[in-house]
PDB file of C-alpha atoms in Angstrom:
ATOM      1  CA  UNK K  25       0.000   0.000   0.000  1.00 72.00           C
ATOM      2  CA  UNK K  26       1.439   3.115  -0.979  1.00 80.00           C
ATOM      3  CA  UNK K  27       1.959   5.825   1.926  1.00 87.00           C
ATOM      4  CA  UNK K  28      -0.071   8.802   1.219  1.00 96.00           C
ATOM      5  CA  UNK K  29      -0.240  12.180   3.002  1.00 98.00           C
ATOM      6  CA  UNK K  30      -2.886  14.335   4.030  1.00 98.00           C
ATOM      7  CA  UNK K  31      -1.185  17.634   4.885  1.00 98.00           C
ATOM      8  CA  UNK K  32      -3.414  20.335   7.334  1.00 98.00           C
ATOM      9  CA  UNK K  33      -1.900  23.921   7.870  1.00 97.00           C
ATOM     10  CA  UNK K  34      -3.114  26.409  10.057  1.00 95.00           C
ATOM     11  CA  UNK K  35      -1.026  28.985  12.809  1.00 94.00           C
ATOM     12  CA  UNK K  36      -4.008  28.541  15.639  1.00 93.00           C
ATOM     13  CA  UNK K  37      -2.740  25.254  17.501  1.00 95.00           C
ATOM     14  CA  UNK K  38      -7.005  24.511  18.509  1.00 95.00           C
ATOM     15  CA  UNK K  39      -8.195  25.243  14.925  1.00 93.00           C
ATOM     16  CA  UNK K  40      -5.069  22.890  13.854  1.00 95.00           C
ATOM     17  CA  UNK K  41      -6.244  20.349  16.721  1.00 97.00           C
ATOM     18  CA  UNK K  42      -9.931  20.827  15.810  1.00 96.00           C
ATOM     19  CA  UNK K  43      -9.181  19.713  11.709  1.00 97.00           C
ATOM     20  CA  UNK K  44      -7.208  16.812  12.856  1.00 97.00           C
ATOM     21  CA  UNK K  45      -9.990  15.652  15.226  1.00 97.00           C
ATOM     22  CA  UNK K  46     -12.616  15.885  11.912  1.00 97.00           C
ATOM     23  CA  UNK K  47     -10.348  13.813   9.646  1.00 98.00           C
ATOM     24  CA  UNK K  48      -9.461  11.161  12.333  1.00 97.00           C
ATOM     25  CA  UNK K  49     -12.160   8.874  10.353  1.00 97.00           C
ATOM     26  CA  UNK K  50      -8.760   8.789   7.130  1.00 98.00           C
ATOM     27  CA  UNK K  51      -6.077   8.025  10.061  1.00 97.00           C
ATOM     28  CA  UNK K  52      -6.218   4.120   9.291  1.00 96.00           C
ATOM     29  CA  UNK K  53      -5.384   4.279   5.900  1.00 96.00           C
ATOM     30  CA  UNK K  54      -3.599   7.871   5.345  1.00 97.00           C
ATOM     31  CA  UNK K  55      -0.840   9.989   6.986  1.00 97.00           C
ATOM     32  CA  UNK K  56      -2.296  12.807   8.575  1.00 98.00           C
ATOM     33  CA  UNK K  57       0.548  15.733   8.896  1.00 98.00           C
ATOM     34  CA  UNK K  58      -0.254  18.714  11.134  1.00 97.00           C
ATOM     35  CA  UNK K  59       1.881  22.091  10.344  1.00 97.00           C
ATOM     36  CA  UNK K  60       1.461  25.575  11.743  1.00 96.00           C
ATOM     37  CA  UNK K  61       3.170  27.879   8.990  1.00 95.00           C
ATOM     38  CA  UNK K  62       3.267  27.969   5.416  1.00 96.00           C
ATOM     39  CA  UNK K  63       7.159  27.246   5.733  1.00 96.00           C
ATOM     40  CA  UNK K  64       6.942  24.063   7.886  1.00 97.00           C
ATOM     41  CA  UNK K  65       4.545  23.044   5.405  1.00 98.00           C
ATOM     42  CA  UNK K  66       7.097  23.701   2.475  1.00 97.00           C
ATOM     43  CA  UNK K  67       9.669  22.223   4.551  1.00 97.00           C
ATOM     44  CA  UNK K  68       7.508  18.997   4.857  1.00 98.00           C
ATOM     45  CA  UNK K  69       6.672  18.993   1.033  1.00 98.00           C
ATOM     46  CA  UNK K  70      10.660  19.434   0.183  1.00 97.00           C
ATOM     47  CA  UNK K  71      10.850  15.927   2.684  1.00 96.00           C
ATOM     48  CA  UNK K  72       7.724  14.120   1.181  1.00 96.00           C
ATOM     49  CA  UNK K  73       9.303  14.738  -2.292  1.00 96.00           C
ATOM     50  CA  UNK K  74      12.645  13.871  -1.614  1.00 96.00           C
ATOM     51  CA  UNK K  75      11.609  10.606   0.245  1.00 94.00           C
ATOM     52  CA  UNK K  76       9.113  10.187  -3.401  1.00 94.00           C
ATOM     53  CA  UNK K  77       6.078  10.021  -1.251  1.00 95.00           C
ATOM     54  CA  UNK K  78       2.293  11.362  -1.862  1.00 96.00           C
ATOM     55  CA  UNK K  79       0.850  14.476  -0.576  1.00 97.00           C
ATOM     56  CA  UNK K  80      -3.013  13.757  -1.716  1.00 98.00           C
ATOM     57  CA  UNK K  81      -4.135  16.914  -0.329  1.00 98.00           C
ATOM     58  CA  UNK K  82      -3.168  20.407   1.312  1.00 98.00           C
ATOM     59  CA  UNK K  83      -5.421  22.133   3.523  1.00 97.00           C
ATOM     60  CA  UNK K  84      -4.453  25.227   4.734  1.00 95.00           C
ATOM     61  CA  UNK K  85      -5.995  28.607   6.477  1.00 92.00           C
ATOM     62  CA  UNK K  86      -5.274  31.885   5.209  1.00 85.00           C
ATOM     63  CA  UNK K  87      -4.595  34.334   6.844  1.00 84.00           C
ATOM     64  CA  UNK K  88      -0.782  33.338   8.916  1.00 85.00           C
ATOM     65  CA  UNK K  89       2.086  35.269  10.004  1.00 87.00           C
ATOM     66  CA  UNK K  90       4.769  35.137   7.100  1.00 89.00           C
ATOM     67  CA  UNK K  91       2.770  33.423   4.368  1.00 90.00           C
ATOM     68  CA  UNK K  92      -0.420  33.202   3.709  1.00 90.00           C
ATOM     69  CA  UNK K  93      -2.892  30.220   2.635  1.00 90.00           C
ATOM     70  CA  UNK K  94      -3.641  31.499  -0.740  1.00 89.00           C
ATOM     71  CA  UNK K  95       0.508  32.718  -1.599  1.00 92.00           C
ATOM     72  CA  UNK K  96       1.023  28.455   0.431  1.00 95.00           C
ATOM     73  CA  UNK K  97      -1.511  26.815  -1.896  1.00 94.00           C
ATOM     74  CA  UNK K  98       0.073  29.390  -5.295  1.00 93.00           C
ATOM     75  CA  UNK K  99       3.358  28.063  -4.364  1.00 94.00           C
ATOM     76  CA  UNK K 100       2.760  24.740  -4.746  1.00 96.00           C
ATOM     77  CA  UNK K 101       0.395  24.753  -7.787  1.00 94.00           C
ATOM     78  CA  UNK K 102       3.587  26.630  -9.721  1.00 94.00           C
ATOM     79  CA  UNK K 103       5.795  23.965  -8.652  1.00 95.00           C
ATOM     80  CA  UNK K 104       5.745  20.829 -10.752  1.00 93.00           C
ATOM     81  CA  UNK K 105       7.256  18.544  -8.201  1.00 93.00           C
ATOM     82  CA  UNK K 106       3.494  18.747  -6.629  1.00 94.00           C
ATOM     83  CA  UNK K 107       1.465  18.402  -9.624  1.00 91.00           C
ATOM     84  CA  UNK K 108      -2.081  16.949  -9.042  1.00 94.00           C
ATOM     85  CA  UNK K 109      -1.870  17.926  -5.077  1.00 97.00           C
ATOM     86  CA  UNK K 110      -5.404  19.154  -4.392  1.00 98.00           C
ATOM     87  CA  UNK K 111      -5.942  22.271  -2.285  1.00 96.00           C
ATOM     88  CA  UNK K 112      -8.259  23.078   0.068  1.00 96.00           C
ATOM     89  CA  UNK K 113      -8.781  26.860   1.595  1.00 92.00           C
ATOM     90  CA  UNK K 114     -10.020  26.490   5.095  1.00 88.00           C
ATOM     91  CA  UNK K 115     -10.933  30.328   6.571  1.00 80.00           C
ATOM     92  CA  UNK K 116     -13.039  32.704   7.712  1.00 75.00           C
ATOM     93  CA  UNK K 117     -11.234  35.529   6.844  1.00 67.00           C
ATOM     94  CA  UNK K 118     -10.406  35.812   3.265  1.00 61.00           C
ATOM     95  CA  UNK K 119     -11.717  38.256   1.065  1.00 66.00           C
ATOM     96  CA  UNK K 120     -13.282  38.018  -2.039  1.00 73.00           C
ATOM     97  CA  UNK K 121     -10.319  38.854  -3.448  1.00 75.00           C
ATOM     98  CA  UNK K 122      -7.855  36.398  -1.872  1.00 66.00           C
ATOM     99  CA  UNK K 123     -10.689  33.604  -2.942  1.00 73.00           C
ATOM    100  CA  UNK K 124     -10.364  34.773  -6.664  1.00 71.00           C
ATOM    101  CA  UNK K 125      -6.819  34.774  -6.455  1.00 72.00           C
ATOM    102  CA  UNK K 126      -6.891  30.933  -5.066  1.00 70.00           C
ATOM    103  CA  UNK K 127      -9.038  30.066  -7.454  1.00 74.00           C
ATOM    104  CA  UNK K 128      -7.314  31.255 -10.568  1.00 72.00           C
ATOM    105  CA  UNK K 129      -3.703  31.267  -9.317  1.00 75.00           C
ATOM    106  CA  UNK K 130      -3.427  28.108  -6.953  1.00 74.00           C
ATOM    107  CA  UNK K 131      -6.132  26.469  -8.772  1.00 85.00           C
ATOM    108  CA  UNK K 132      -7.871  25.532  -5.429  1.00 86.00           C
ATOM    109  CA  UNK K 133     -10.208  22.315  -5.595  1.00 92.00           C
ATOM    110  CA  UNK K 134     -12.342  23.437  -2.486  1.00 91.00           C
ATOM    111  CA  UNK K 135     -13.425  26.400  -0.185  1.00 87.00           C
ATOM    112  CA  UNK K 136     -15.159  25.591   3.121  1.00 88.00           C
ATOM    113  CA  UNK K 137     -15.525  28.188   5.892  1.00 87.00           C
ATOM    114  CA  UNK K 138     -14.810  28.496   9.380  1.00 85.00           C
ATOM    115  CA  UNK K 139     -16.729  27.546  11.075  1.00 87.00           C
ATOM    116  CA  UNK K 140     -17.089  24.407   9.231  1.00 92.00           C
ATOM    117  CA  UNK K 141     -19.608  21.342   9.567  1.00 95.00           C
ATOM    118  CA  UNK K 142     -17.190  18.105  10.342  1.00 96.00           C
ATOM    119  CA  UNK K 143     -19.523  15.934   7.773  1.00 97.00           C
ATOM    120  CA  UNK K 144     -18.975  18.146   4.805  1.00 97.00           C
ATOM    121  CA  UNK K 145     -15.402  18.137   5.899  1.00 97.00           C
ATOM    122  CA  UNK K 146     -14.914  14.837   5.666  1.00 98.00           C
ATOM    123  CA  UNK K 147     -17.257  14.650   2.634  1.00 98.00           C
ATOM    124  CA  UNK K 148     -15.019  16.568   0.709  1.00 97.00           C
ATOM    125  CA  UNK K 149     -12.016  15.228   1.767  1.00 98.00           C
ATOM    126  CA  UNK K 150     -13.358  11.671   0.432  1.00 98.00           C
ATOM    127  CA  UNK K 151     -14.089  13.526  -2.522  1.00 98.00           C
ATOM    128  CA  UNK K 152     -10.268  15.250  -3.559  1.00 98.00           C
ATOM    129  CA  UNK K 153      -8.727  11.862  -1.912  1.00 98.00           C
ATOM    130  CA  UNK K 154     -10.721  10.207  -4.085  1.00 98.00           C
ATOM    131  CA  UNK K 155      -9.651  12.159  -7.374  1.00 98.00           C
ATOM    132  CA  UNK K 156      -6.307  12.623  -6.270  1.00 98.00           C
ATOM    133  CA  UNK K 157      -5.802   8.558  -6.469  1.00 97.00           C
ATOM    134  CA  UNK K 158      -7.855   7.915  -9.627  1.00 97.00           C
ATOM    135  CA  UNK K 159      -5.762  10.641 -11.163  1.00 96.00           C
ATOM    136  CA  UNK K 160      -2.734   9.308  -9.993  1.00 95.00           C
ATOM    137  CA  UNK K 161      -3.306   5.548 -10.991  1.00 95.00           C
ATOM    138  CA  UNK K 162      -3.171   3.952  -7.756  1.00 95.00           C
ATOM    139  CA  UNK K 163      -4.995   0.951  -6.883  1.00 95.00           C
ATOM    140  CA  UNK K 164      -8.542   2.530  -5.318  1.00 95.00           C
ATOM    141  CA  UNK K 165      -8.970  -0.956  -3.950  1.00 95.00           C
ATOM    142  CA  UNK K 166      -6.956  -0.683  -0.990  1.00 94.00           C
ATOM    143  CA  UNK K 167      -8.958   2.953  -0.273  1.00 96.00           C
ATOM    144  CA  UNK K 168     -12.185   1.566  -1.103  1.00 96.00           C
ATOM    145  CA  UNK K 169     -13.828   2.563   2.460  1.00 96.00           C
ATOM    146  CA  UNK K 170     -12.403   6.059   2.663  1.00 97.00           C
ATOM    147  CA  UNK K 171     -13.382   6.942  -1.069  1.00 97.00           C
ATOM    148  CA  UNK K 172     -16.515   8.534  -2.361  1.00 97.00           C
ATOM    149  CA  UNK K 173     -18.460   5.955  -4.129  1.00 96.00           C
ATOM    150  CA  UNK K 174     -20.084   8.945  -6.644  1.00 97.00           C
ATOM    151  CA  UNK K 175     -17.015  10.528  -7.298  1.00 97.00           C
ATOM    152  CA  UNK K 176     -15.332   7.284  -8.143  1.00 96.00           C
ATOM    153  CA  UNK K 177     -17.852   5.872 -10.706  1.00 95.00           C
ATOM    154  CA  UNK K 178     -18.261   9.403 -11.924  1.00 96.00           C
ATOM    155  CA  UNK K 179     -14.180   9.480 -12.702  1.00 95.00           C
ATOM    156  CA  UNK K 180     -14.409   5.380 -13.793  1.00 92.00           C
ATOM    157  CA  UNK K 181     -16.867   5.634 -16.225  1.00 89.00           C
TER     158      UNK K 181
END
């Protein structure tokens, strides 16, 4: 089974805590990495590639001392060492225009505000985890119970 990461970013240690806590139901079958900058998150991408393992998805907050979640999730969509990640903006506080800009410049796959509801959370997770690893070419199979059943016929057929 191929080791693959779920990557979380956010500078508020109980927001951080709180995000891990709604994705404990992927902990069985996927890495769940906890960061609270943009750089230890880059840092932590620079390891994951050098060690040639998956980062399925980044989901980051945006507004964070240094860098924020929109310039984080930009970043990697320009660098094609990370192609295919998919990017989530988790926040409460970004403007229209910061969304626009993750939209069109990091090419972000989902939006969800804070305060979020845990099920859509995890609902959406299933669904980029699940496109991430069609996309990809790895076996579903051994995902099967974390996956979105819709968004895996959808992408099958």
């Amino acid at each position: 089974m191929e080791k693959i990461n779920i990557i979380c970013v956010d500078d508020e240690r109980e927001v951080l805590d709180s995000v891990v806590r709604d994705l404990e139901y992927f902990s069985d079958l996927f890495n769940i990495e906890e960061c609270e900058s943009a750089i230890e998150c880059l840092d932590l991408l620079e390891e994951f590639d050098a060690n040639q393992e998956y980062v399925a998805l980044l989901i980051s907050d945006h507004v964070m001392p240094e860098k924020s979640g929109v310039e984080l999730l930009t970043e990697v969509e320009l660098d094609k060492r990370f192609l295919g990640i998919k990017k989530l903006l988790l926040t409460g506080l970004a403007t229209q225009a910061d969304t626009i800009r993750a939209i069109n410049d990091a090419k972000l796959d989902n939006f969800l505000e804070k305060v979020w509801d845990p099920q859509e959370l995890v609902q959406t997770v299933k669904e980029l985890l699940t496109e991430y690893i069609v996309e990809r070419g790895i076996d579903y199979q051994e995902y099967i119970e974390k996956l979105d059943a819709p968004t895996l016929y959808r992408l099958l057929t």
